Amino acid sequence: MLEKYGHGGDLETAAEKYGRPPGAFVDYSSNMNPFGPPAAVGHILRTRWQEAAAYPDPAARELTRRLAAKHGVDPACILVGNGAAELIDLAVRVLRPAVTGLARPSFKEYEDAVRKTGGTVRDIPLREEHGFELQLEDLEAAAPHCDLLFLGSPNNPTGRLLPQAVREKLALGALAAVVDEAFLDFLPEEEELSLAAAAAGSPYLIVLRSMTKFYAIPGLRLGYAVAHPDRIRAMKELQVPWSVNAFAQWIGAAVLEDRSYARRTLEWLPGARAELLAGLRQLGVLAWDSDTNYVLCSLRALGWTGRRLQEAMGRRGILIRDASLFPGLDDSFVRLAVKLPETNWRLLAVLAEVFAEKQQRERSGAAAVTGGAAHAQEAAFAVKPAAGRYAGGLAAAGPSAVKPAADGPLSTAGGTVAAVPSRRRGSVVMLQGTASDVGKSLLTAALCRILLQDGRRVAPFKSQNMSLNSYVTPDGKEIGRAQGMQADACRIPATTDMNPILLKPKKDMVAQVVVHGKPYQDLDARTYRERYLPEAEGVVKEALERLRTVHDVVLIEGAGSPAEVNLKDRDIVNMRLAGWADAPVLLVADIDRGGVFASLVGTLEILTPEERARVRGFVINKFRGDVTLLKPGVDWLEARTGIPVLGVIPYLPQLGLEDEDSASLERKLAETARSGPPVKLPPDILDIAVLRLPRISNFTDADPLAFEPDVRLRFVSSPEDFGQPDAVIIPGSKNTVDDLLYLRSSGLDRKLLAYAADGGFVTGICAGYQMLGARLLDPLLVESDKQEIEGLGLLPTETVFAAEKRTVRASGISRLYGGFPVEGYEIHMGRTTFLEPVEHPFLLQEEGSAGLPDGAAMAGGRVWGTYLHGVLHSDDFRRAWLNRVRESRGLGPLPAELRFTERREAAFDRLAEHVRSHLDMQRLYEMIQEQESAILT
């Protein structure tokens, strides 16, 4: 029995009964705000903990003043208490009624308080035929026989408000009453519906309020009473001194000021409640309308008892309230909280599964057959029964994004829910980091390849990626480069579901928002956060769900840090996403930065208890040195947090897999700077410089050059760094005009032009190609606030920026340096035309079209530009270009020995082997198998 202490929400009892950790349950048995505590709670606990050395204010004066202002009453009419439970007891002890009228079913503590004072109870029925709404005539019939009426508005467990006629009678003081309004603040019309103001002026009425439900702080115990000052004084005399601790007082005062939290809650509830009720009714459950954040249900039409369903759901990690324990309800009743939509969808999916399994057993006349894990998994894949629009699998305990499909009501046959085949949803594991650039992307890629090697169908996912390194999917859409690379590690085509939202910074605080591979809008940070993020939640959940329906495991990569307290309330990339997906989290830290233990412990301290419970292991990345010297620190960390370190991953140099964004490029440049000035190159080594533009994008175009044996690759940010290169590459940019202006303001343009005039080799790719031209025109102000700007003038081209972005994959042959095959992708807003005849270096094809000329070349092939990203990944063409540069230096040609694609594929295997040997893969598979077991249970 989960309610052995008389309440729902007893996670310790659930853990003892079902053998799961307390944090591994979705708790529908208690009715807390699913948004969790407001941010002010964490701030106060972190910043005022030392003040616990002082006594709390015995009169809770600050909180009392704020509550009085909220209700427009005198502070003498307010008594703050240790939860509504204390105030129920105080009210009854002060009034000492001989007979108390209780509207049944009702909260058990009303009757308990009455019995403790020696009183008796008279039932006032809440009738099922009236939707459990109190009828005025029933109240008036009972009132003459009672010294006190104890009523809930909304009632617990029915969720129904007192009718207006009843409220009006109580407000007049015609009946002595205590009205419990513990859940009234979940209604937008709270102040109009509350009897608090009436209670302040009436000796016959006491109103009780709870702050723990709406603000999700039941562990703090906080409530208050509103009554006539004489009643408040009498209750105070019976109250234990210092009943309300200091933290509860501070937090209570702070959360009352959080208007955005209240607004978000009131906007969430009506739609979520309506959808939950509709889903329950489609499953054949009798579910009554409710005015607040929980619903009362009967299972009699399905032949279930509340206790039996509680057992079945508890084994699957979902707790429900057995409402038969409320006097006046039979054994078929349960009470369910209303949670966030994605959590409610999961509840409905599990209920459908449980009901369908029972029906299948009854039809077959035998218990369900159980077998080996492989057999059970196969059965779940192919023929596992599910019901109607909520058909589907089940992840491990916790919220998940199983959104119902938009089909019709459940089909039934002979009064039973029809079973339909369903594919099991894939498991999920999430990697989050203590900061950006701690190695999440490469660790995700490593796990992608490991799981692939172990026979799993695996895919990567990153809900929102801020990066200027992008990747074009086979269908011509744009996603983050890292997710494209991870898809390659899985050996599957990349799709926009793997990175549904891509942010490409254009200027300070403004980014192009790319949604499912297509530009959506340029938004500043505040507008994106306040206007688009609520819409983005649906985009993210649906993309992840599609991936889970076709893969065994989805590896989710977080972004930045989950401890960014200013961003958490609208987070779609870290812990809120982990909650939606019900994902176990590996927290990754970079020891190379220093302070690794502080970063891990500090991150945990900022997380909420529910979020901390999701962290199943630490990964310490980029370790250099003797790992045995780290062991005391690891032991301390595990003892301090109770979370295991699943791996210490040594630094792996010269891997050759592309970087996600410019943060990793800056790290590489910093490492190069720390190593000291470059040594003098041997005479047969080519010095190739890439201009480090402020808004550089797709700098992975140059990656293969770093592995050519005759090349030193470097990035140049200033004229002083320019040196005497053998070739210069102007790479891609998210803002061609601004970066061209940067070249001018820094003086790099003059260096480059002088270098080209002296016979140097200059290559421009995408934005670099546009800069090499004579003019850039921006009539629609797509790129900047300048409609025309002069280019570098090294190519006779003119580029006009268009509103539509071109994103395609292309392949063809080079006309420059020989007819070698080339392939890559285009991502650009500009359309380039030619002011005079030019040599086109490439002839490209796309989607079966005839060959189209691309790019321009001048000066005998020394200066050329192209829109084709990845052109230098084409091994034979790259070597032909390098040999042309070598020839200008009087060096002999070299064969094309580097096969970059093959080397990259080998790098995935090298990375996988490296991580597998240093990570506790058994624990990782246990996380995956826990979810699979939950699905098959």
XYZ file of C-alpha atoms in Angstrom, residues 26 28 34 268-269 271-277 279-280 283 318 336-351 390 399-400 402 404:
37
model
C 6.835 9.895 -12.324
C 0.924 11.320 -10.396
C 5.093 20.259 -12.795
C -0.280 25.520 -19.084
C -3.075 24.001 -17.036
C -4.981 22.759 -22.255
C -3.026 20.034 -20.485
C -6.019 19.109 -18.314
C -8.408 19.011 -21.280
C -6.082 16.785 -23.289
C -5.522 14.442 -20.342
C -9.253 14.110 -19.741
C -7.171 10.782 -23.502
C -8.454 9.042 -20.386
C -9.199 4.690 -23.061
C 4.432 5.716 -12.504
C -4.300 11.623 -11.167
C -2.334 14.844 -11.176
C -2.177 16.941 -14.337
C 1.394 17.311 -15.549
C 3.103 18.738 -18.594
C 1.646 17.465 -21.885
C 4.587 15.245 -22.786
C 4.406 13.555 -19.364
C 0.652 13.104 -19.695
C 1.138 11.514 -23.118
C 3.465 9.001 -21.560
C 0.953 8.233 -18.812
C -1.727 7.617 -21.429
C 0.608 5.405 -23.456
C 1.392 3.258 -20.403
C -2.256 3.045 -19.404
C -1.770 6.425 -27.506
C 8.702 12.572 -18.601
C 9.009 11.685 -22.252
C 5.260 10.695 -26.705
C -0.398 11.402 -29.491
